[in-house]
XYZ file of C-alpha atoms in Angstrom:
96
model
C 122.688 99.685 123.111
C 120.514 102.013 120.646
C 119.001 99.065 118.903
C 118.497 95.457 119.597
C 118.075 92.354 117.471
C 115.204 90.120 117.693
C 115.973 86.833 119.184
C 117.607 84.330 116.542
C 115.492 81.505 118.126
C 111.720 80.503 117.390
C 109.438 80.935 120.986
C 108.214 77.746 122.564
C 104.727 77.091 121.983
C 103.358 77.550 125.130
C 100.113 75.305 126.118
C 96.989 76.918 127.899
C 96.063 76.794 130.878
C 93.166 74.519 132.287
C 89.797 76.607 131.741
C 92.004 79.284 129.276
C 90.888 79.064 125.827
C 93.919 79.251 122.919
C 91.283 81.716 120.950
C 89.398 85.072 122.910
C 86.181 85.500 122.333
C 86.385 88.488 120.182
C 88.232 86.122 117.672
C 85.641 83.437 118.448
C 82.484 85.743 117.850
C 84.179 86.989 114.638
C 84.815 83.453 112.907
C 81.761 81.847 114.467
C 83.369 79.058 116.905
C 81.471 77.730 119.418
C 82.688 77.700 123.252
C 82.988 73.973 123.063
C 85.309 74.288 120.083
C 89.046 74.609 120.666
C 90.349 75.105 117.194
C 89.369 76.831 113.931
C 87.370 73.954 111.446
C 88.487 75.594 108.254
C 86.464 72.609 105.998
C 83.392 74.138 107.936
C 84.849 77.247 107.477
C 84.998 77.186 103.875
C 81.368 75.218 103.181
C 79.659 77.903 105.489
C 81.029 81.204 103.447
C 81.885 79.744 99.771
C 79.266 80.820 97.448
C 79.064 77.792 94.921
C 77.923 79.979 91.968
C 81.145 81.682 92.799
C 83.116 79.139 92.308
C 82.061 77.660 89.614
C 82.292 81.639 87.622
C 85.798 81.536 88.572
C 86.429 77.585 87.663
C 85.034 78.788 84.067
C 86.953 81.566 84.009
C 89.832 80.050 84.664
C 88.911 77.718 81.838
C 88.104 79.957 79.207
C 91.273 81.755 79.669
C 93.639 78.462 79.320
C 91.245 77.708 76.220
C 91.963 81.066 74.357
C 96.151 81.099 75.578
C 96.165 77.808 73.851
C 94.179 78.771 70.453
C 96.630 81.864 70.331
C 99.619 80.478 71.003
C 99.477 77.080 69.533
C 96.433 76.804 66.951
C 97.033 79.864 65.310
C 100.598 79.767 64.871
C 100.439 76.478 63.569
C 97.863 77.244 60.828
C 98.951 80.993 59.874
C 101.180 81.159 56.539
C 103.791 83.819 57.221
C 105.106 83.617 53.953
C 108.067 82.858 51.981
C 111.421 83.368 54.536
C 110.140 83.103 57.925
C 110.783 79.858 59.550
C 107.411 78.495 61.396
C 108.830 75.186 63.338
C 105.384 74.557 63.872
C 104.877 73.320 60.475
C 107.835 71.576 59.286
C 108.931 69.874 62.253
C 111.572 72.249 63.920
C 113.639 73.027 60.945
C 113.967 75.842 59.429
């Protein structure tokens, strides 16, 4: 046949070998694991290359943008006037 489908069923996870390591040592050298280490510490990981001033720029980011979504879609609504013929449920309770 011209073209072949891909195996319907997951592979079988196979286990290393004794002295084989599950990770080469390109991949080790590049994420910093030792030769001891079998698996990837990603808590470690995380403290090692986390800037906390980072962090804490986009925690107060994230912050200030809920803040100002909730004056302009709920504070402001509910204290604008739109004059005489436009329902505002806001201020009288849903009916209009």
């Amino acid at each position: 046949p011209l073209f072949r489908a891909p195996p319907l069923h997951a592979q079988q996870k196979r286990e290393p070998r004794p002295g084989e390591k599950r990770i080469s040592d390109k991949r080790r050298k590049e994420l910093g694991i030792a030769d001891d280490e079998d698996e990837y510490d990603l808590d470690f990981a995380l403290e090692q290359n986390t800037d906390p001033f980072i962090t804490k720029v986009v925690a107060g980011s994230l912050i200030l943008a809920i803040l100002v979504l909730l004056v302009v879609g709920v504070v402001i609504p509910s204290l604008t006037d739109y004059g005489e013929g436009v329902c505002s449920p806001i201020q009288n309770g849903g009916r209009c």
